[in-house]
Coordinates of C-alpha atoms in Angstrom, one line a residue:
X1 CA -16.4 207.8 0.1
X2 CA -14.4 205.9 2.6
X3 CA -11.7 204.6 0.3
X4 CA -8.9 206.1 -2.0
X5 CA -9.2 203.2 -4.0
X6 CA -10.7 199.6 -3.7
X7 CA -10.9 196.4 -5.9
X8 CA -12.0 192.9 -5.6
X9 CA -9.5 190.1 -5.5
X10 CA -10.8 186.5 -5.4
X11 CA -14.2 187.7 -3.8
X12 CA -12.4 189.8 -1.5
X13 CA -12.3 193.6 -1.1
X14 CA -9.0 195.2 -0.6
X15 CA -8.5 199.1 -0.8
X16 CA -6.9 202.1 0.9
X17 CA -9.0 203.8 3.6
X18 CA -9.0 207.4 4.0
X19 CA -8.1 206.9 7.8
X20 CA -5.4 204.8 7.0
X21 CA -3.8 207.8 5.3
X22 CA -5.1 210.5 7.8
X23 CA -4.4 208.9 10.9
X24 CA -0.4 208.2 10.7
X25 CA -0.1 211.9 9.2
X26 CA -1.9 213.5 12.2
X27 CA 0.6 211.7 14.6
X28 CA 3.6 213.3 12.5
X29 CA 4.4 210.4 10.4
X30 CA 4.9 210.3 6.8
X31 CA 2.9 208.0 4.6
X32 CA 3.9 206.8 1.1
X33 CA 1.5 205.4 -1.3
X34 CA 2.0 204.1 -4.4
X35 CA -1.0 205.5 -6.0
X36 CA -2.8 204.9 -9.3
X37 CA -3.1 207.8 -11.7
X38 CA -7.1 207.9 -11.2
X39 CA -6.0 208.3 -7.3
X40 CA -4.3 211.5 -7.4
X41 CA -7.2 213.8 -7.9
X42 CA -8.9 212.2 -4.9
X43 CA -6.0 212.6 -2.7
X44 CA -6.3 216.4 -2.8
X45 CA -10.0 216.3 -2.7
X46 CA -10.0 215.0 0.8
X47 CA -7.6 217.7 2.2
X48 CA -4.9 215.1 2.9
X49 CA -2.2 217.7 1.5
X50 CA -0.2 214.9 -0.6
X51 CA 3.0 215.6 -2.0
X52 CA 2.7 213.8 -5.3
X53 CA 6.5 212.8 -6.4
X54 CA 6.4 211.0 -10.0
X55 CA 9.1 208.9 -10.9
X56 CA 10.0 209.1 -14.1
X57 CA 11.7 206.5 -16.2
X58 CA 14.5 207.6 -18.4
X59 CA 14.1 205.4 -21.6
X60 CA 13.4 201.6 -22.4
X61 CA 16.8 200.3 -21.5
X62 CA 16.5 201.9 -18.1
X63 CA 13.0 200.1 -17.7
X64 CA 13.8 196.8 -18.8
X65 CA 17.2 196.5 -16.3
X66 CA 14.5 196.7 -13.6
X67 CA 11.8 194.4 -15.3
X68 CA 11.6 190.8 -14.1
X69 CA 13.4 188.3 -16.1
X70 CA 11.2 186.9 -18.9
X71 CA 8.9 189.9 -18.6
X72 CA 7.5 190.4 -22.5
X73 CA 9.9 192.6 -24.7
X74 CA 7.1 195.0 -25.2
X75 CA 6.8 195.7 -21.7
X76 CA 9.6 198.4 -21.5
X77 CA 7.9 200.3 -24.1
X78 CA 4.4 200.2 -22.6
X79 CA 5.6 201.1 -19.6
X80 CA 7.3 204.2 -21.2
X81 CA 4.2 205.0 -22.8
X82 CA 2.0 204.9 -19.9
X83 CA 4.7 207.2 -18.3
X84 CA 4.6 209.9 -20.9
X85 CA 0.8 209.9 -21.2
X86 CA 0.5 210.2 -17.4
X87 CA 2.8 213.2 -17.0
X88 CA 0.7 214.9 -20.0
X89 CA -2.6 214.0 -18.6
X90 CA -1.6 214.6 -14.9
X91 CA 1.9 216.2 -14.6
X92 CA -0.3 219.3 -13.2
X93 CA -0.9 217.6 -10.0
X94 CA 3.0 216.3 -9.5
X95 CA 4.8 218.3 -6.7
X96 CA 8.2 217.0 -8.3
X97 CA 9.6 214.7 -10.8
X98 CA 12.5 212.7 -10.0
X99 CA 14.4 210.8 -13.1
X100 CA 15.3 207.6 -12.6
X101 CA 18.3 207.9 -14.4
X102 CA 20.3 205.2 -13.0
X103 CA 20.1 202.6 -10.0
X104 CA 17.5 202.2 -8.1
X105 CA 19.4 202.8 -4.8
X106 CA 19.9 206.6 -6.5
X107 CA 16.4 207.3 -7.2
X108 CA 15.4 206.4 -3.3
X109 CA 18.2 208.5 -2.4
X110 CA 16.5 211.5 -4.3
X111 CA 12.9 210.7 -3.0
X112 CA 14.4 210.7 0.7
X113 CA 16.4 214.2 -0.3
X114 CA 12.9 215.4 -1.4
X115 CA 10.9 213.8 1.7
X116 CA 13.6 215.3 4.5
X117 CA 13.8 218.7 2.5
X118 CA 9.9 218.7 2.6
X119 CA 9.5 217.4 6.3
X120 CA 11.9 220.4 7.6
X121 CA 10.6 223.3 5.7
X122 CA 8.7 226.2 6.9
X123 CA 5.4 226.7 5.7
X124 CA 2.9 229.8 6.0
X125 CA -0.4 228.7 7.2
X126 CA -3.5 230.8 6.9
X127 CA -5.3 230.6 10.5
X128 CA -7.7 233.1 9.7
X129 CA -7.0 235.0 12.2
X130 CA -6.5 239.2 12.0
X131 CA -2.7 240.0 12.3
X132 CA -1.6 242.4 15.0
X133 CA -1.3 246.0 13.4
X134 CA 2.2 247.6 13.1
X135 CA 2.4 250.3 15.8
X136 CA 1.8 253.9 14.5
X137 CA 5.4 255.5 12.9
X138 CA 5.4 258.2 15.4
X139 CA 5.9 255.0 18.3
X140 CA 8.5 253.6 16.0
X141 CA 11.9 254.3 17.8
X142 CA 14.6 255.8 14.9
X143 CA 17.6 253.2 14.5

């Protein structure tokens, strides 16, 4: 329960701890994660209040444009299929979907705009405190 995700690589355990995500957030920082689909539910389960942004590829051509040279010809099709499956199965967890329609720079700008909007938005928070009652109508001055 200490890690959001973990795995072994060359006999070493690597992972992302919950505290590595929670601590910077408590200091007013925004933590960006490139999380695997199975981690999305865990993010909400630990009360981390994630903002989940799904980067949706447009088509195989757009995916091929950002793949490493020499990538398998089937790689773009596989990524597009995985993307569609993820949206179908876990789309209810997404706060936003950003279409990757043109350049990587445009996609980064779109995500940055969303983060700025979220970071500066006002939110209502339930404090579990009783709100003050308005004065009785007789005490309210007429306009």
